[in-house]
GROMACS .gro file of C-alpha atoms in nm:
model
  232
    1MET     CA    1   1.677   6.494   5.586
    2ILE     CA    2   1.856   6.311   5.310
    3GLU     CA    3   2.242   6.317   5.305
    4LEU     CA    4   2.400   6.192   4.999
    5ARG     CA    5   2.755   6.037   4.981
    6ARG     CA    6   2.903   5.978   4.650
    7ALA     CA    7   3.117   5.674   4.549
    8HIS     CA    8   3.443   5.856   4.517
    9GLU     CA    9   3.407   5.999   4.872
   10ARG     CA   10   3.457   5.655   5.027
   11GLY     CA   11   3.773   5.506   5.167
   12HIS     CA   12   3.980   5.312   4.910
   13ALA     CA   13   4.248   5.046   4.930
   14ASP     CA   14   4.406   4.862   4.646
   15HIS     CA   15   4.612   4.558   4.752
   16GLY     CA   16   4.658   4.407   4.410
   17TRP     CA   17   4.472   4.084   4.493
   18LEU     CA   18   4.196   4.290   4.655
   19ASN     CA   19   4.037   4.617   4.548
   20SER     CA   20   3.812   4.747   4.823
   21TRP     CA   21   3.601   5.057   4.887
   22HIS     CA   22   3.479   5.124   5.240
   23SER     CA   23   3.154   5.318   5.317
   24PHE     CA   24   3.256   5.344   5.682
   25SER     CA   25   3.599   5.369   5.874
   26PHE     CA   26   3.783   5.034   5.825
   27ALA     CA   27   4.135   4.920   5.872
   28ASP     CA   28   4.373   5.197   5.771
   29TYR     CA   29   4.087   5.420   5.661
   30TYR     CA   30   3.943   5.647   5.934
   31ASP     CA   31   3.674   5.911   5.870
   32PRO     CA   32   3.521   6.058   6.197
   33GLU     CA   33   3.208   6.149   6.002
   34HIS     CA   34   3.144   5.800   5.887
   35THR     CA   35   3.230   5.535   6.147
   36GLN     CA   36   2.891   5.376   6.151
   37PHE     CA   37   2.514   5.461   6.090
   38ARG     CA   38   2.300   5.327   6.373
   39SER     CA   39   2.395   4.950   6.400
   40LEU     CA   40   2.537   4.952   6.050
   41ARG     CA   41   2.919   4.939   6.092
   42VAL     CA   42   3.080   4.816   5.778
   43ILE     CA   43   2.990   4.809   5.407
   44ASN     CA   44   3.300   4.703   5.216
   45ASP     CA   45   3.274   4.675   4.826
   46ASP     CA   46   3.518   4.413   4.757
   47THR     CA   47   3.673   4.272   4.428
   48VAL     CA   48   3.910   3.970   4.477
   49GLN     CA   49   4.136   3.841   4.201
   50PRO     CA   50   4.106   3.463   4.090
   51GLY     CA   51   4.230   3.215   4.343
   52GLN     CA   52   4.293   3.499   4.607
   53GLY     CA   53   4.126   3.570   4.939
   54PHE     CA   54   4.117   3.632   5.310
   55GLY     CA   55   4.308   3.378   5.504
   56THR     CA   56   4.158   3.243   5.839
   57HIS     CA   57   4.101   3.527   6.091
   58GLY     CA   58   3.869   3.596   6.389
   59HIS     CA   59   3.557   3.791   6.471
   60ARG     CA   60   3.359   3.841   6.794
   61ASP     CA   61   3.029   4.002   6.873
   62MET     CA   62   2.945   4.110   6.515
   63GLU     CA   63   2.674   4.013   6.258
   64ILE     CA   64   2.836   3.971   5.925
   65VAL     CA   65   2.639   3.952   5.589
   66SER     CA   66   2.797   3.871   5.257
   67TYR     CA   67   2.609   3.967   4.929
   68VAL     CA   68   2.767   3.847   4.612
   69LEU     CA   69   2.724   4.049   4.287
   70GLU     CA   70   2.956   3.867   4.051
   71GLY     CA   71   3.145   3.544   4.054
   72ALA     CA   72   3.166   3.290   4.349
   73LEU     CA   73   3.286   3.329   4.706
   74ALA     CA   74   3.405   3.022   4.918
   75HIS     CA   75   3.343   3.044   5.287
   76LYS     CA   76   3.468   2.825   5.573
   77ASP     CA   77   3.442   2.884   5.947
   78SER     CA   78   3.515   2.726   6.285
   79THR     CA   79   3.148   2.632   6.325
   80GLY     CA   80   3.201   2.365   6.065
   81SER     CA   81   2.998   2.565   5.801
   82GLY     CA   82   3.130   2.598   5.452
   83SER     CA   83   2.982   2.676   5.117
   84VAL     CA   84   3.026   2.863   4.777
   85ILE     CA   85   2.793   3.158   4.752
   86ARG     CA   86   2.686   3.313   4.416
   87PRO     CA   87   2.478   3.610   4.308
   88GLY     CA   88   2.132   3.576   4.474
   89SER     CA   89   2.256   3.415   4.792
   90VAL     CA   90   2.269   3.609   5.116
   91GLN     CA   91   2.512   3.460   5.379
   92ARG     CA   92   2.487   3.557   5.754
   93MET     CA   93   2.752   3.473   6.004
   94SER     CA   94   2.692   3.565   6.371
   95ALA     CA   95   3.041   3.595   6.542
   96GLY     CA   96   2.895   3.588   6.892
   97THR     CA   97   3.154   3.459   7.143
   98GLY     CA   98   3.413   3.418   6.870
   99VAL     CA   99   3.445   3.248   6.522
  100ARG     CA  100   3.726   3.215   6.278
  101HIS     CA  101   3.672   3.205   5.912
  102SER     CA  102   3.823   3.230   5.563
  103GLU     CA  103   3.692   3.374   5.242
  104PHE     CA  104   3.835   3.299   4.892
  105ASN     CA  105   3.754   3.356   4.541
  106ALA     CA  106   3.632   3.002   4.444
  107SER     CA  107   3.737   3.057   4.076
  108GLN     CA  108   4.092   3.043   3.927
  109SER     CA  109   3.996   3.247   3.627
  110GLU     CA  110   3.729   3.494   3.725
  111ARG     CA  111   3.711   3.777   3.981
  112VAL     CA  112   3.454   3.783   4.259
  113HIS     CA  113   3.275   4.101   4.346
  114PHE     CA  114   3.084   4.116   4.672
  115LEU     CA  115   2.968   4.346   4.939
  116GLN     CA  116   3.069   4.242   5.310
  117ILE     CA  117   2.825   4.417   5.560
  118TRP     CA  118   2.857   4.427   5.933
  119PHE     CA  119   2.604   4.504   6.192
  120LEU     CA  120   2.672   4.580   6.565
  121PRO     CA  121   2.472   4.309   6.754
  122ASN     CA  122   2.185   4.393   6.998
  123LYS     CA  123   2.300   4.129   7.216
  124THR     CA  124   2.655   4.018   7.281
  125GLY     CA  125   2.801   3.679   7.381
  126ILE     CA  126   2.551   3.474   7.178
  127PRO     CA  127   2.679   3.139   7.036
  128PRO     CA  128   2.829   3.176   6.688
  129GLY     CA  129   2.602   3.083   6.396
  130TYR     CA  130   2.572   3.055   6.015
  131GLU     CA  131   2.292   3.087   5.770
  132GLU     CA  132   2.242   3.119   5.408
  133LYS     CA  133   1.946   3.189   5.186
  134TYR     CA  134   1.887   3.231   4.805
  135PHE     CA  135   1.657   3.497   4.652
  136ASP     CA  136   1.604   3.480   4.271
  137GLU     CA  137   1.580   3.781   4.059
  138ALA     CA  138   1.207   3.763   4.031
  139GLU     CA  139   1.167   3.815   4.418
  140LYS     CA  140   1.364   4.139   4.389
  141ARG     CA  141   1.246   4.282   4.051
  142GLY     CA  142   1.078   4.618   4.111
  143LYS     CA  143   1.018   4.558   4.470
  144LEU     CA  144   1.211   4.566   4.799
  145ARG     CA  145   1.270   4.202   4.910
  146LEU     CA  146   1.346   4.151   5.279
  147VAL     CA  147   1.664   3.954   5.293
  148ALA     CA  148   1.778   3.996   5.657
  149SER     CA  149   1.584   4.078   5.972
  150PRO     CA  150   1.580   4.014   6.342
  151ASP     CA  151   1.292   3.769   6.319
  152GLY     CA  152   1.377   3.596   5.995
  153ALA     CA  153   1.039   3.717   5.856
  154ASN     CA  154   0.935   3.620   5.502
  155GLY     CA  155   1.216   3.368   5.472
  156SER     CA  156   1.492   3.625   5.536
  157VAL     CA  157   1.814   3.540   5.713
  158LYS     CA  158   1.806   3.616   6.080
  159ILE     CA  159   2.032   3.883   6.222
  160GLN     CA  160   2.086   3.969   6.577
  161THR     CA  161   2.060   4.351   6.536
  162ASP     CA  162   1.801   4.630   6.513
  163ALA     CA  163   1.776   4.646   6.149
  164ARG     CA  164   1.612   4.508   5.834
  165MET     CA  165   1.784   4.475   5.505
  166PHE     CA  166   1.616   4.476   5.169
  167ALA     CA  167   1.734   4.416   4.809
  168ALA     CA  168   1.581   4.547   4.495
  169LEU     CA  169   1.640   4.531   4.103
  170MET     CA  170   1.511   4.816   3.921
  171ASP     CA  171   1.511   4.904   3.537
  172GLY     CA  172   1.273   5.116   3.321
  173ASP     CA  173   0.941   5.226   3.446
  174GLU     CA  174   0.962   5.028   3.785
  175ARG     CA  175   0.882   5.224   4.090
  176ILE     CA  176   0.914   5.140   4.467
  177GLU     CA  177   0.741   5.349   4.739
  178GLN     CA  178   0.784   5.248   5.098
  179SER     CA  179   0.708   5.411   5.425
  180ILE     CA  180   0.958   5.432   5.697
  181GLY     CA  181   0.869   5.337   6.046
  182SER     CA  182   0.842   5.622   6.301
  183GLY     CA  183   1.185   5.694   6.460
  184ASN     CA  184   1.368   5.467   6.208
  185ASP     CA  185   1.647   5.571   5.983
  186VAL     CA  186   1.723   5.445   5.636
  187TYR     CA  187   2.062   5.383   5.462
  188ILE     CA  188   2.058   5.322   5.096
  189HIS     CA  189   2.362   5.169   4.904
  190ILE     CA  190   2.364   5.145   4.524
  191ALA     CA  191   2.538   4.830   4.445
  192ARG     CA  192   2.535   4.882   4.078
  193GLY     CA  193   2.345   5.086   3.800
  194ARG     CA  194   2.169   5.406   3.855
  195VAL     CA  195   1.836   5.501   4.018
  196SER     CA  196   1.653   5.802   4.151
  197LEU     CA  197   1.581   5.828   4.527
  198ASN     CA  198   1.323   6.079   4.621
  199GLY     CA  199   1.421   6.296   4.313
  200ASP     CA  200   1.804   6.267   4.361
  201THR     CA  201   1.998   6.055   4.117
  202LEU     CA  202   2.230   5.789   4.254
  203GLU     CA  203   2.489   5.567   4.074
  204THR     CA  204   2.707   5.269   4.147
  205GLY     CA  205   2.855   5.305   4.485
  206ASP     CA  206   2.667   5.597   4.592
  207ALA     CA  207   2.473   5.600   4.928
  208ALA     CA  208   2.201   5.805   5.093
  209MET     CA  209   2.130   5.843   5.465
  210LEU     CA  210   1.764   5.926   5.548
  211THR     CA  211   1.683   6.062   5.896
  212GLY     CA  212   1.344   6.196   5.994
  213GLU     CA  213   1.188   6.099   5.655
  214ASP     CA  214   0.854   5.918   5.651
  215ARG     CA  215   0.888   5.742   5.309
  216LEU     CA  216   1.121   5.663   5.026
  217VAL     CA  217   1.067   5.649   4.653
  218LEU     CA  218   1.291   5.478   4.402
  219ASP     CA  219   1.234   5.492   4.028
  220GLN     CA  220   1.399   5.572   3.688
  221GLY     CA  221   1.630   5.263   3.754
  222GLN     CA  222   1.882   5.178   3.495
  223LYS     CA  223   2.010   4.822   3.552
  224ALA     CA  224   2.014   4.908   3.925
  225GLU     CA  225   2.067   4.683   4.224
  226VAL     CA  226   1.988   4.849   4.539
  227LEU     CA  227   2.023   4.760   4.910
  228VAL     CA  228   1.798   4.942   5.161
  229PHE     CA  229   1.871   4.912   5.540
  230GLU     CA  230   1.596   5.037   5.780
  231LEU     CA  231   1.745   5.079   6.129
  232TRP     CA  232   1.625   5.168   6.476
   0.00000   0.00000   0.00000
């Protein structure tokens, strides 16, 4: 079964300095039909105005991945980690027993557009941790590039959850076909552009939830950037 969810069906909050779309229940947005998908708990599509950001706040027992689409995101946390991540970089923060961090637009003139993704961990009470990897466009062009996984396979960042996260860039005649592991579900988020999934057209902000399917086919991309989550 493939369930589609269109971009406009998500939760939305415009705070002026922050414009955010919520794929799952978050903050003041509650949708009992979309609280999580397996271990995938949050996908927030955030655009932050220049020089603005999230002040220091805490997390516990959550795997948090940041994926920048445009601009530059500055991160600092209580583990001593700090960096500025840009398109192509994937940042993972394991909150574990507790971590405090801040995230700000590193530019005083340009917006930053990024996805913040939360997974429920498969083990709680672990020490907090941080990791960042860069994946260039060639690695994602016309293929699913593994960017996060429980075992850090193929140079991906390591996440303490039962999921694998892939990223792809697609345009023109490029086609991706991938089998889905027995008993696994897949969540697909279109970060931008347009693409066909198993014959259904998806556009920026749209999502698809695949349950009981044995394969996925992505084609007919138009400047598309796609995130695929396989979960068990």
